[in-house]
Coordinates of C-alpha atoms in Angstrom, one line a residue:
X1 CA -14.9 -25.1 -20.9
X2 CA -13.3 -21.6 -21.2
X3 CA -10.1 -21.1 -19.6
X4 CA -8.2 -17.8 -17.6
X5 CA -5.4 -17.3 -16.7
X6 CA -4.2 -15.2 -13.4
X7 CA -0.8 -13.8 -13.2
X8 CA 0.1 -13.7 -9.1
X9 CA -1.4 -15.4 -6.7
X10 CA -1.4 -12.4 -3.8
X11 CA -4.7 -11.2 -2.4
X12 CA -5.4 -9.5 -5.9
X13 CA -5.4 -12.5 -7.5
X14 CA -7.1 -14.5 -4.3
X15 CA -10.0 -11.8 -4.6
X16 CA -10.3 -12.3 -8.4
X17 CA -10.5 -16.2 -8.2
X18 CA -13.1 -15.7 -5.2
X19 CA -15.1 -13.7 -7.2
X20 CA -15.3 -16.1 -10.0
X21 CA -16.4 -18.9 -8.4
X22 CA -19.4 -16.7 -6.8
X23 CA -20.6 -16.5 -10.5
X24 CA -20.9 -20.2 -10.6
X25 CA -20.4 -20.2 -14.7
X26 CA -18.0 -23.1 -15.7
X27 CA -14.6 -22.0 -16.0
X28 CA -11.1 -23.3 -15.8
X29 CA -8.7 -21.4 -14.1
X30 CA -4.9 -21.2 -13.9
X31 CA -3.0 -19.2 -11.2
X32 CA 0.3 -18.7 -12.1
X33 CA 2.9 -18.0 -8.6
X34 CA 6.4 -17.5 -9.5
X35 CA 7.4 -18.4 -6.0
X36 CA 7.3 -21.4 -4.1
X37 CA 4.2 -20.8 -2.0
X38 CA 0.9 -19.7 -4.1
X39 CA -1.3 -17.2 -1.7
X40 CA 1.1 -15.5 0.4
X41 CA 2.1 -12.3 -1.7
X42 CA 5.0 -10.4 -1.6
X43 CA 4.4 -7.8 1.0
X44 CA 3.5 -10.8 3.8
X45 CA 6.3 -13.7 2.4
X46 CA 9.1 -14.9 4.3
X47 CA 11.5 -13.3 2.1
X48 CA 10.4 -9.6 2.6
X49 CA 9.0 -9.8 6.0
X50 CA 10.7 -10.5 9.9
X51 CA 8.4 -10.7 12.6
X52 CA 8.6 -7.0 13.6
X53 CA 7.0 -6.1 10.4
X54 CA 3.3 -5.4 11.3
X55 CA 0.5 -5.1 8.6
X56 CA -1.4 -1.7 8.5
X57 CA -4.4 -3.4 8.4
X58 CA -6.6 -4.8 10.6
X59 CA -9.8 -7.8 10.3
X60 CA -12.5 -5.6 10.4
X61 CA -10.9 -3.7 7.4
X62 CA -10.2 -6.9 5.3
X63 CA -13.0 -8.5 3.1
X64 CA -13.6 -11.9 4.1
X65 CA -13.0 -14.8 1.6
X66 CA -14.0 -18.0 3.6
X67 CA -13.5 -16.8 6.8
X68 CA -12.2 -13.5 8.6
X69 CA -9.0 -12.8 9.2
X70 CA -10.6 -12.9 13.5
X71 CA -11.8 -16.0 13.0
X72 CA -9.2 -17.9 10.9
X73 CA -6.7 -16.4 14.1
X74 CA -8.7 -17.9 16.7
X75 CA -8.7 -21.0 14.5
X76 CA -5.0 -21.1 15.3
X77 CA -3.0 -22.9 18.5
X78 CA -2.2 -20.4 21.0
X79 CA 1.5 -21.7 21.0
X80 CA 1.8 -21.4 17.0
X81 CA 0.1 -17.6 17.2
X82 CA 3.0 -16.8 20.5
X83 CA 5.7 -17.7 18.1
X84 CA 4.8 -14.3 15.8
X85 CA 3.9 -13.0 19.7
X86 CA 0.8 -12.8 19.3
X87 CA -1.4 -13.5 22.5
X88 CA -4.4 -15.6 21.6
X89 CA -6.7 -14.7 24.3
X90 CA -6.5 -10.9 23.5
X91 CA -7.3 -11.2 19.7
X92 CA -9.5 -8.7 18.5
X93 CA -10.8 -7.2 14.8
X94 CA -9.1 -4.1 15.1
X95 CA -5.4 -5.4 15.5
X96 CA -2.5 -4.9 13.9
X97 CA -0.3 -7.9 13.6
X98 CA 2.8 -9.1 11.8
X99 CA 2.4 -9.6 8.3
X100 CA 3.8 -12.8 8.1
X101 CA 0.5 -14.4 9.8
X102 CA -1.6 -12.4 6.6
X103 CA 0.7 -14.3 4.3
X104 CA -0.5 -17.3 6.0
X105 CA -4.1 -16.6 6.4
X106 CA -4.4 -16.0 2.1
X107 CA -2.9 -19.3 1.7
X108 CA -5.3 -21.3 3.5
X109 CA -7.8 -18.9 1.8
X110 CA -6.5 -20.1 -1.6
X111 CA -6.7 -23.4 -0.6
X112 CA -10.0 -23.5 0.7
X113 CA -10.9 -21.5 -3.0
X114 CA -9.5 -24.7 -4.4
X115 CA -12.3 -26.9 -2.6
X116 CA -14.6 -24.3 -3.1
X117 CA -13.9 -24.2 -6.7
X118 CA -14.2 -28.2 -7.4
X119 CA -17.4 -28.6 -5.6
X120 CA -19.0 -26.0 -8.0
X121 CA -17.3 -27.3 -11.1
X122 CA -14.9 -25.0 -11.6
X123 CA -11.1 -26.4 -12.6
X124 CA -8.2 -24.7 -10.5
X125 CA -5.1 -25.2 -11.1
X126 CA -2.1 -23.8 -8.8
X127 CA 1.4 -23.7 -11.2
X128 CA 4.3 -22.8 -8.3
X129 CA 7.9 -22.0 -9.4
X130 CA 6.1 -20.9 -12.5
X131 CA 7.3 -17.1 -13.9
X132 CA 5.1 -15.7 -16.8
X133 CA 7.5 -14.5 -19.3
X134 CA 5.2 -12.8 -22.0
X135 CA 1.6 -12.2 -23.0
X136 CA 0.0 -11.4 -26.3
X137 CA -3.5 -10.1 -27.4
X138 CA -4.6 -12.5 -30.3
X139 CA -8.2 -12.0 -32.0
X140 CA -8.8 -15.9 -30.5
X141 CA -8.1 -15.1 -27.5
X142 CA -4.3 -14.2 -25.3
X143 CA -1.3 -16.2 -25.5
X144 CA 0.7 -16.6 -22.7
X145 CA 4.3 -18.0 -22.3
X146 CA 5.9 -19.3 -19.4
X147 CA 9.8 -20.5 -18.1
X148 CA 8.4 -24.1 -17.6
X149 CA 6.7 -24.5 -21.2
X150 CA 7.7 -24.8 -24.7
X151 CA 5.0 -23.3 -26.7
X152 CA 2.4 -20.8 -25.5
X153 CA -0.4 -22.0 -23.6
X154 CA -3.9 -19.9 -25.1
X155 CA -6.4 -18.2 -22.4
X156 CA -9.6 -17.2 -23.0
X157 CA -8.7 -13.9 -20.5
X158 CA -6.1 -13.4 -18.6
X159 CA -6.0 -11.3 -15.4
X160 CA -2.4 -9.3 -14.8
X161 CA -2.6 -9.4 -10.7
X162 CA 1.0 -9.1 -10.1
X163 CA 1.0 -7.0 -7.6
X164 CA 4.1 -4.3 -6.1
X165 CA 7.0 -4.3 -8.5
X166 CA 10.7 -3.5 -6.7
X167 CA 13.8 -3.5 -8.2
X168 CA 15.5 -7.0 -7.6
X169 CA 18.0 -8.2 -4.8
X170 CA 20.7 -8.6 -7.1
X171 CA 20.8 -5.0 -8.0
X172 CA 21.6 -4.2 -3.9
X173 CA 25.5 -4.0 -3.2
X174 CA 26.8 -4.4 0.8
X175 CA 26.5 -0.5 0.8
X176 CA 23.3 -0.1 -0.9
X177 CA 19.6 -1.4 -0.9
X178 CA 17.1 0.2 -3.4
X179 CA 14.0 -0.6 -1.9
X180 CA 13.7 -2.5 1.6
X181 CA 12.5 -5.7 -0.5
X182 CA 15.7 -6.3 -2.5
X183 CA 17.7 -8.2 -0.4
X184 CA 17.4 -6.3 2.7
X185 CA 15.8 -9.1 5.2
X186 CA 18.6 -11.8 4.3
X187 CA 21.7 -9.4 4.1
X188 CA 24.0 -9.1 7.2
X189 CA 23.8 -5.5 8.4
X190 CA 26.5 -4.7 10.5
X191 CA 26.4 -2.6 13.6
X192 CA 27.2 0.8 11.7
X193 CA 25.8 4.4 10.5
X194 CA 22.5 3.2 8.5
X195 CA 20.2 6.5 6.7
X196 CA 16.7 5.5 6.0
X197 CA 15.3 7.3 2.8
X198 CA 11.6 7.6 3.8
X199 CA 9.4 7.9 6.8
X200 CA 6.3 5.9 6.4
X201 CA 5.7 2.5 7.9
X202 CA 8.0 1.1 4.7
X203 CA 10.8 2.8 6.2
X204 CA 9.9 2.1 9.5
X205 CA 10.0 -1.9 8.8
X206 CA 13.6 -1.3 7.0
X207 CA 15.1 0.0 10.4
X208 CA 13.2 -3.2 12.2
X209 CA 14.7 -5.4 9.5
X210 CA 18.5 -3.4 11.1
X211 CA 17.9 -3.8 14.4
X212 CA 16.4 -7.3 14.7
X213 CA 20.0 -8.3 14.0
X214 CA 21.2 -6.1 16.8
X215 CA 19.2 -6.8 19.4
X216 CA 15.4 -7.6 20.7
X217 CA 12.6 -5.5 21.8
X218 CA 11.4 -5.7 25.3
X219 CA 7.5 -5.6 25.1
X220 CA 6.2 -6.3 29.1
X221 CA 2.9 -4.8 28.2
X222 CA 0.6 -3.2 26.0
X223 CA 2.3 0.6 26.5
X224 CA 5.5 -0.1 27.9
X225 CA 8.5 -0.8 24.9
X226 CA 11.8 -0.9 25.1
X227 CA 14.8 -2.2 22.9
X228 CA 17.9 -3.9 24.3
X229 CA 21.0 -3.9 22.2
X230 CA 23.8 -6.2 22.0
X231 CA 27.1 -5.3 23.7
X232 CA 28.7 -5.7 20.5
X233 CA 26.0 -3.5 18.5
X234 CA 27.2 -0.4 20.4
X235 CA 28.0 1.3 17.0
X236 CA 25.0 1.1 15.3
X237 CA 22.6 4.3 14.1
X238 CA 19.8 5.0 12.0
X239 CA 18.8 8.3 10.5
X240 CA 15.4 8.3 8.7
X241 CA 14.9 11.2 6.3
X242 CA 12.3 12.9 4.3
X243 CA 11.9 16.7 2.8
X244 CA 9.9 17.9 5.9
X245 CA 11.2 15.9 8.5
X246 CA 7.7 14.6 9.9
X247 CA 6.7 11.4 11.5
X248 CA 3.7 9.6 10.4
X249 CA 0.9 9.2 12.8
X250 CA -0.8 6.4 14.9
X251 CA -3.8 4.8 13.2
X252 CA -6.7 6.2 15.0
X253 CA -10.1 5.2 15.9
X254 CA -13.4 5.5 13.9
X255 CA -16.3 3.7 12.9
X256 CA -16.4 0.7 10.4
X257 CA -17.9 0.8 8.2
X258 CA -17.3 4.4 6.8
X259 CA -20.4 6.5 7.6
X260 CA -21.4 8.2 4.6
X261 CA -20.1 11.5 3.6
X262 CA -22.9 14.6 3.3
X263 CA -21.5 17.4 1.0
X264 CA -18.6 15.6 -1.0
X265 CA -20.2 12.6 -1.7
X266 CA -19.8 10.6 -4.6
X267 CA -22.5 11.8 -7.1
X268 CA -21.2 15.7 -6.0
X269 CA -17.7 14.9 -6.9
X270 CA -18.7 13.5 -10.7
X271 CA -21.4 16.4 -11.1
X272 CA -18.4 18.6 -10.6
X273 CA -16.0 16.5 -13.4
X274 CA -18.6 17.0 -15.4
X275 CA -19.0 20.4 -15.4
X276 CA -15.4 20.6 -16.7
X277 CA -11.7 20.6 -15.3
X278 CA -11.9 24.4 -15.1
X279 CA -11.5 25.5 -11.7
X280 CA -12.5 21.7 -10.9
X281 CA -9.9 21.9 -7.9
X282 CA -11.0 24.7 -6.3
X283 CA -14.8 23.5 -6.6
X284 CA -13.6 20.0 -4.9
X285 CA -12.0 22.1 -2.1
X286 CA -15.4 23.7 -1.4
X287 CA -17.4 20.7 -1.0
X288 CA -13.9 19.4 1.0
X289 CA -14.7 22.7 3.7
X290 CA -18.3 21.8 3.8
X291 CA -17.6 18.8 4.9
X292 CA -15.3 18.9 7.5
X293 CA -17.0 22.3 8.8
X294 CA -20.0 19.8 9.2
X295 CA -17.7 17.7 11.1
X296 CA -15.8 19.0 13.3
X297 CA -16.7 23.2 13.6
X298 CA -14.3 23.5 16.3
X299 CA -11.1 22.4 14.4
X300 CA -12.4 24.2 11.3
X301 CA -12.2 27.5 13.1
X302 CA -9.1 26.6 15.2
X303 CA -7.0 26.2 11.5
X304 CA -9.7 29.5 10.0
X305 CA -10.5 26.8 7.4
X306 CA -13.0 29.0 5.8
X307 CA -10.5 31.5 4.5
X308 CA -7.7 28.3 3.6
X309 CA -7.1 27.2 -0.3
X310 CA -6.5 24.0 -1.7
X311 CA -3.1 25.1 -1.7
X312 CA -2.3 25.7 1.9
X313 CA -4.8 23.8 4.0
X314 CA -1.9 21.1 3.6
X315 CA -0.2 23.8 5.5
X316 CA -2.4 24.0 8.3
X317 CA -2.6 20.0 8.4
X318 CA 0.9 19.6 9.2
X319 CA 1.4 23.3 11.5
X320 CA 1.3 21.1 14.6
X321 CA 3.9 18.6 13.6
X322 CA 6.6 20.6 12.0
X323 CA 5.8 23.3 15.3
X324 CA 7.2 20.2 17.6
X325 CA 10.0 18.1 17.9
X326 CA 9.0 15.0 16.2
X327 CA 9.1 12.6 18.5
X328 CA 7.7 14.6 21.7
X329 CA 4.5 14.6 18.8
X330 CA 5.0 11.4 18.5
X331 CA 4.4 10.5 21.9
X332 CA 1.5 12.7 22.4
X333 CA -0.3 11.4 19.7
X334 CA -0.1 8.4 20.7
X335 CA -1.0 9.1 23.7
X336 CA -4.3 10.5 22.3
X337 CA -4.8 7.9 19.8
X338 CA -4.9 5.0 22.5
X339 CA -6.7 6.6 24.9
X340 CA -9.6 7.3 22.0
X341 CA -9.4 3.6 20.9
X342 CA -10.3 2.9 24.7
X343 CA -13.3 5.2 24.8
X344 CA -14.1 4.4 21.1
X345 CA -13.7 8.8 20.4
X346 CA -13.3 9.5 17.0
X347 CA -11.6 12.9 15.8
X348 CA -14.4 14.5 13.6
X349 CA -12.3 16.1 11.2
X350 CA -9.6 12.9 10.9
X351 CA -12.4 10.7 10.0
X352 CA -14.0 13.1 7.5
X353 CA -10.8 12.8 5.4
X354 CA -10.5 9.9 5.6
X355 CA -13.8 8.7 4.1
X356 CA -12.8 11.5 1.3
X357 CA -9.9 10.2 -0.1
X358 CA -11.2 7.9 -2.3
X359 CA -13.9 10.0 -4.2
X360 CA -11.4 12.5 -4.1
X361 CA -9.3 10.4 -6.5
X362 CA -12.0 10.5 -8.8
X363 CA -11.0 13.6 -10.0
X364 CA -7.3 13.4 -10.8
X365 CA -7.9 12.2 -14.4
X366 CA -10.0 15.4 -15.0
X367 CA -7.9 18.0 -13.7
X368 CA -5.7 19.8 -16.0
X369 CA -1.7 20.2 -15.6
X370 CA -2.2 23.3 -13.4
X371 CA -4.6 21.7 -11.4
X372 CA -2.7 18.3 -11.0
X373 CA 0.2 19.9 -9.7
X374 CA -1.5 22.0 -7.0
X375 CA -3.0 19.0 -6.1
X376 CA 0.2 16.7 -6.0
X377 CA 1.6 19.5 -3.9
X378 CA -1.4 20.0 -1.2
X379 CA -4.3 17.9 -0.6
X380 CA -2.7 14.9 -1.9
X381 CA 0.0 15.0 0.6
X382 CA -2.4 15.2 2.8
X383 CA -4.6 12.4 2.0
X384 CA -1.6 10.2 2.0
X385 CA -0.4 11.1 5.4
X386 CA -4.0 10.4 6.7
X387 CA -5.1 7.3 5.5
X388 CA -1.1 5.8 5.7
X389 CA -1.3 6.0 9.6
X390 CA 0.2 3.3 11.1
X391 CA 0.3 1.1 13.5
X392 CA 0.7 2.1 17.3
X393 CA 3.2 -1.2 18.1
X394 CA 5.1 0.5 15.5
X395 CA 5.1 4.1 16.9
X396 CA 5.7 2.5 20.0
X397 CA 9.3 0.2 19.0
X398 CA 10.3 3.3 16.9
X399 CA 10.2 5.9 20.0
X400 CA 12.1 2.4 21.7
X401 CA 14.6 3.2 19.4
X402 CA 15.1 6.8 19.6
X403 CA 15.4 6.6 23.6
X404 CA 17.9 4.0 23.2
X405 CA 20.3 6.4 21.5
X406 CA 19.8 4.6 17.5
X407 CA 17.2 6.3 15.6
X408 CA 17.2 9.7 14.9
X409 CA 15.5 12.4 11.9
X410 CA 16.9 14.2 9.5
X411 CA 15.1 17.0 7.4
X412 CA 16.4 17.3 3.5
X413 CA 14.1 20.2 2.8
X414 CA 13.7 20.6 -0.6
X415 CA 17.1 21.0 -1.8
X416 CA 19.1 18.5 -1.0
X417 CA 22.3 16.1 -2.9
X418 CA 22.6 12.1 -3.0
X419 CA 26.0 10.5 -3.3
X420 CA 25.7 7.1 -3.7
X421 CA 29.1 4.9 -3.9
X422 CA 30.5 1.1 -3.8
X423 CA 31.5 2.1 -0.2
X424 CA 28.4 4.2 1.0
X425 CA 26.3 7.5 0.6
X426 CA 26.9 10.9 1.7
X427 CA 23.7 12.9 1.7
X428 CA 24.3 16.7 1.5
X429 CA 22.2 19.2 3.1
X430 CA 23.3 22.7 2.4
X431 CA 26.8 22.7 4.0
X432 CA 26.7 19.8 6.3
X433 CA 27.4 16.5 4.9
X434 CA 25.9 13.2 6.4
X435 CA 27.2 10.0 5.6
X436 CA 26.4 6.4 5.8
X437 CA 27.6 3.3 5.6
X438 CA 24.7 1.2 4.2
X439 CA 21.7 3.2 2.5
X440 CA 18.2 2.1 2.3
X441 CA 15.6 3.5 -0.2
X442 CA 12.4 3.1 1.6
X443 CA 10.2 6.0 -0.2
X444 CA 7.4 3.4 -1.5
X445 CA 6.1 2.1 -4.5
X446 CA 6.8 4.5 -7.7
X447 CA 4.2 4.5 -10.8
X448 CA 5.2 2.5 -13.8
X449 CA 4.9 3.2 -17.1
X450 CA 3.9 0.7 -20.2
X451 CA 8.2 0.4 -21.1
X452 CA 7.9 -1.5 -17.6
X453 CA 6.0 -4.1 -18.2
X454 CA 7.5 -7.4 -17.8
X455 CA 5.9 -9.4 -21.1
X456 CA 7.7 -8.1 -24.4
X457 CA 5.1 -9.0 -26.9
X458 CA 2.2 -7.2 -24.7
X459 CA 4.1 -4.1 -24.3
X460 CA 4.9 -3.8 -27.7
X461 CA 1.0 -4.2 -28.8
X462 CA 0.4 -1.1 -26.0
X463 CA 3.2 1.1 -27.2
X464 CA 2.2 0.4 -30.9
X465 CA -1.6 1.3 -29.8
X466 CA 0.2 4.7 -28.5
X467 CA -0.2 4.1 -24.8
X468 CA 2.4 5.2 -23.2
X469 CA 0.6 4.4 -19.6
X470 CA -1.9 1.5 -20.1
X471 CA -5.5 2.8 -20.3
X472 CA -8.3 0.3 -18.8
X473 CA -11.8 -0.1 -19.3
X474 CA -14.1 -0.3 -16.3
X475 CA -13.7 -3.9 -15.6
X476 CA -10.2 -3.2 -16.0
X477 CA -9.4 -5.0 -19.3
X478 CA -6.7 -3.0 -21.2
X479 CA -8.7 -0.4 -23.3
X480 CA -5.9 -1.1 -26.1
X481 CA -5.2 -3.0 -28.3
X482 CA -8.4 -3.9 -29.4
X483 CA -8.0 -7.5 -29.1
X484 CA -7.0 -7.0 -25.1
X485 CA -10.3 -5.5 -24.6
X486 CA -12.4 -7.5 -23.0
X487 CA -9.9 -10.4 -22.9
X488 CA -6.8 -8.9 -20.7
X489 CA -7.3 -7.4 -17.8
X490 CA -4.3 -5.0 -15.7
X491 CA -4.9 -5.2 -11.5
X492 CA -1.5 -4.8 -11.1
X493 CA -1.1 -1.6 -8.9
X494 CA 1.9 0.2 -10.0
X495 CA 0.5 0.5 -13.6
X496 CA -2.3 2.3 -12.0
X497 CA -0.6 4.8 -9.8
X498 CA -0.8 7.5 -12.6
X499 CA -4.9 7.8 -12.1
X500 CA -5.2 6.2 -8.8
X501 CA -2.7 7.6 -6.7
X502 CA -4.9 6.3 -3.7
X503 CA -5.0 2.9 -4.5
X504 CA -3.4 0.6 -2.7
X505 CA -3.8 -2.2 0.0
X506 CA -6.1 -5.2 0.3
X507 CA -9.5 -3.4 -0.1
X508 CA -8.0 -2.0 -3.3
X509 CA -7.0 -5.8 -4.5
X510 CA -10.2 -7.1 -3.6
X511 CA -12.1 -4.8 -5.4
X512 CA -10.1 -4.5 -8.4
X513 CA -10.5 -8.5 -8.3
X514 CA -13.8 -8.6 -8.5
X515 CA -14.0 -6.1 -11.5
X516 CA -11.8 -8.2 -12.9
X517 CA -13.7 -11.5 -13.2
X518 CA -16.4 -9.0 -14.3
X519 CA -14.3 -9.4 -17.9
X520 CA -15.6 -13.1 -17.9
X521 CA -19.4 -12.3 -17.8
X522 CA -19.6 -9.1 -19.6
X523 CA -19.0 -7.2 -23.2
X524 CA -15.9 -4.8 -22.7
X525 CA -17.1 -1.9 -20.4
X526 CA -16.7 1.6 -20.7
X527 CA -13.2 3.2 -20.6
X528 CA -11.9 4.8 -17.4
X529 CA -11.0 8.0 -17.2
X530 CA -7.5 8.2 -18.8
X531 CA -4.9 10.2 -17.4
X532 CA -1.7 11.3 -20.3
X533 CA 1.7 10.7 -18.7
X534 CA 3.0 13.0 -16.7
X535 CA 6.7 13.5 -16.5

């Protein structure tokens, strides 16, 4: 029987065994979880996570495995689910709860996998507590080396599903926190002047990780909020900060699946790569404008979208935000958002972007440097800000915060100093100087580069091959060297940042799963786009 080995056991890795097993070919498989609990995943453990931490995504959005995410809730006691506060009897598909419970519901479908797996024949074997510390291509096949064994133990394939990479707890001091997943949830934070780095949910889940030491939300229904601080909390404050000083905004409403797109489709957007990266940008934008004029007319002509450029729609995206004080926007679109989730209204011209981000992505290996940077600076922005809209329990406790005196926004701009010490960090915006007692660097995963990969001999092999950013073929087996085509595939997200700025999320990890047992079944598939590094 041939064997493969998976490297993490989060929903990337879930996805990739569930995939397997639906080919129904004999196969042994070993999952590999350097943890103590296989399933779970970083961004829903009980390390990273409290129970103010809510997921971004909702049932209807994830792709079943056994069950839904709905149904394996309902499965649930009602006391177990009030616990995370979670009312049983109002569950619905489009809710946002705490990421702990997603954590749990992977598990179980692991688990079930397992059963799955056995009554079709297929070996799985669950190795906890068990850290992959190198990998090597072989022409018989990849060698893999772990902390528990002596000698390497020889795969057939092995699938990299590893997941979000942050720099580890140990390299957070009392006054410092690089990422709010090194240390932050387990370190007393005292009741002091706290700055935020970042302004997307991440950032938003660092100040909940604060101030669930400090005190406790008061939730008495679905719109009213309010946060109670302890007496002897009176000193604490939190300043979140970006360049433009801009909330994001509350997921809204539209129709699920995505409708399909009429001008930029998918076929559109690769007869335009291959007509060539000249002027592939601006030809994108065009089919961009057709679509949304389709859309929504009245917001085209409200913004004069016909006479915009890739370079400043990103301009007219934001106008309403920046015009406003941040949180009075705040408000008000959540206002709008909830009362359009209880009349199921969709915003035209939200929902057209949305559905475009990902064929948009398509095209970020073909444009040239010119391009790519007029891109980085506009429309991608904007993508980003549309599809990261977050949950509105989380716009909710944040304005909680704000009225109770704690949480406030600062604005860098775009030139702006960091001063970070053993005793705190003073940020420096033109004259005025800010400082804090504990920092927290909140900004999101960053893309890695092949020098980051965590298995010597593997990395060496790439960088040899001349890859300074791993290249992958369709099924996403490493395009080089040759004997890691076909035989090792990379799903692990921060490696593919450089091409894929979009990807990201559980719909990402399931499909990049299922490409990924694809490498079991198939000769080594054509090479993806490849992007050169950008520095």
């Amino acid at each position: 029987m041939r064997k493969i080995g998976i490297v993490g056991s989060g929903p990337t890795g879930i996805y990739t065994i569930a995939a397997l097993i639906a080919k129904a070919a004999p196969i042994e498989i070993t999952l590999f979880e350097q943890g103590d609990r296989a399933g779970v995943g970083m961004p829903y453990d009980d390390d990273s996570n409290t129970r103010l931490m809510l997921a971004n995504i909702a049932s209807i959005e994830i792709p079943p495995i056994g069950q839904t995410y709905l149904e394996w809730l309902r499965s649930q006691s009602a006391d177990w689910l009030r616990r995370y506060g979670v009312d049983k009897d109002t569950l619905h598909d489009r809710q946002f709860l705490p990421r702990l419970l997603l954590g749990q519901y992977f598990r179980d479908q692991l688990l079930w996998l397992v059963e799955q797996g056995q009554a079709h024949g297929i070996a799985i074997n669950i190795r906890e507590n068990c850290r992959v510390s190198d990998l090597e291509a072989r022409a018989d096949g990849v060698a893999l080396w772990t902390d528990a064994d002596e000698v390497p133990v020889i795969f057939d394939w092995v699938a990299i599903a590893t997941g979000h990479v942050w720099p580890d707890a140990d390299e957070a001091t009392r006054a410092y926190f690089p990422s709010p997943w090194s240390g932050l949830v387990d370190a007393p934070i005292p009741p002091s002047r706290i700055g935020i780095m970042g302004t997307s949910l991440s950032a938003i889940d660092a100040a909940m990780a604060v101030v669930s030491q400090h005190g406790s939300f008061v939730e008495n229904d679905a719109e009213t909020v309010t946060f109670a601080c302890d007496k002897a909390s009176a000193g604490l404050s939190i300043t979140l900060m970006s360049r433009t000083g801009i909330l994001p905004e509350a997921d809204f409403y539209c129709p699920i699946p995505y409708e399909p797109l009429a001008h930029a489709t998918a076929d559109a957007i690769a007869a335009e790569i291959d007509a060539g990266s000249d002027g592939l940008l601006g030809r994108c934008f065009a089919l961009f404008v057709q679509e949304i004029m389709l859309a929504d007319p009245w917001w085209a002509a409200r913004i004069s979208l016909n006479e915009r450029t890739a370079d400043d729609f990103a301009d007219a995206y934001f106008a309403d935000r920046i015009a406003h004080d941040p949180f009075r926007w705040a408000q008000f679109n959540l206002s709008e958002v909830e009362h359009n989730k209880r009349n199921r209204i969709t915003v035209a011209w939200r929902y057209a972007i949305l559905r475009m981000h990902e064929v948009f992505q398509d095209i970020v290996p073909a444009l040239d440097e010119e391009d790519r940077d007029r891109f980085d600076s506009g429309l991608s922005r904007v993508f980003m800000d549309n599809y990261a809209a977050i949950p509105s329990q989380s716009i909710r406790r944040m304005l909680a915060l704000h009225r109770a005196g704690i949480l406030t926004l600062l604005e860098l701009g775009s030139d702006y100093d960091k001063n970070i010490t053993d005793s705190g960090t003073t940020i420096s915006v033109g004259e005025t100087e800010h400082q804090f007692d504990i920092f927290i660097d909140a900004r999101g995963q960053k893309p890695l580069e092949t020098k980051d990969l965590p298995f010597p001999r593997l990395r060496d092999q790439l960088l040899a091959a001349g890859l300074d950013i791993p290249s992958v073929c369709e099924d996403y087996s490493l395009y080089a060297p040759a004997n890691a085509r076909g035989r090792i595939a990379l799903g692990a997200l921060p490696y593919l940042l450089h091409d894929q700025p979009f990807v990201q999320g559980i719909t990402a990890g399931a499909e990049i799963g299922t490409r990924m047992a694809d490498m079991t079944s198939t000769s080594p598939s054509r090479r993806r786009r490849m992007l050169a590094p950008v520095f």
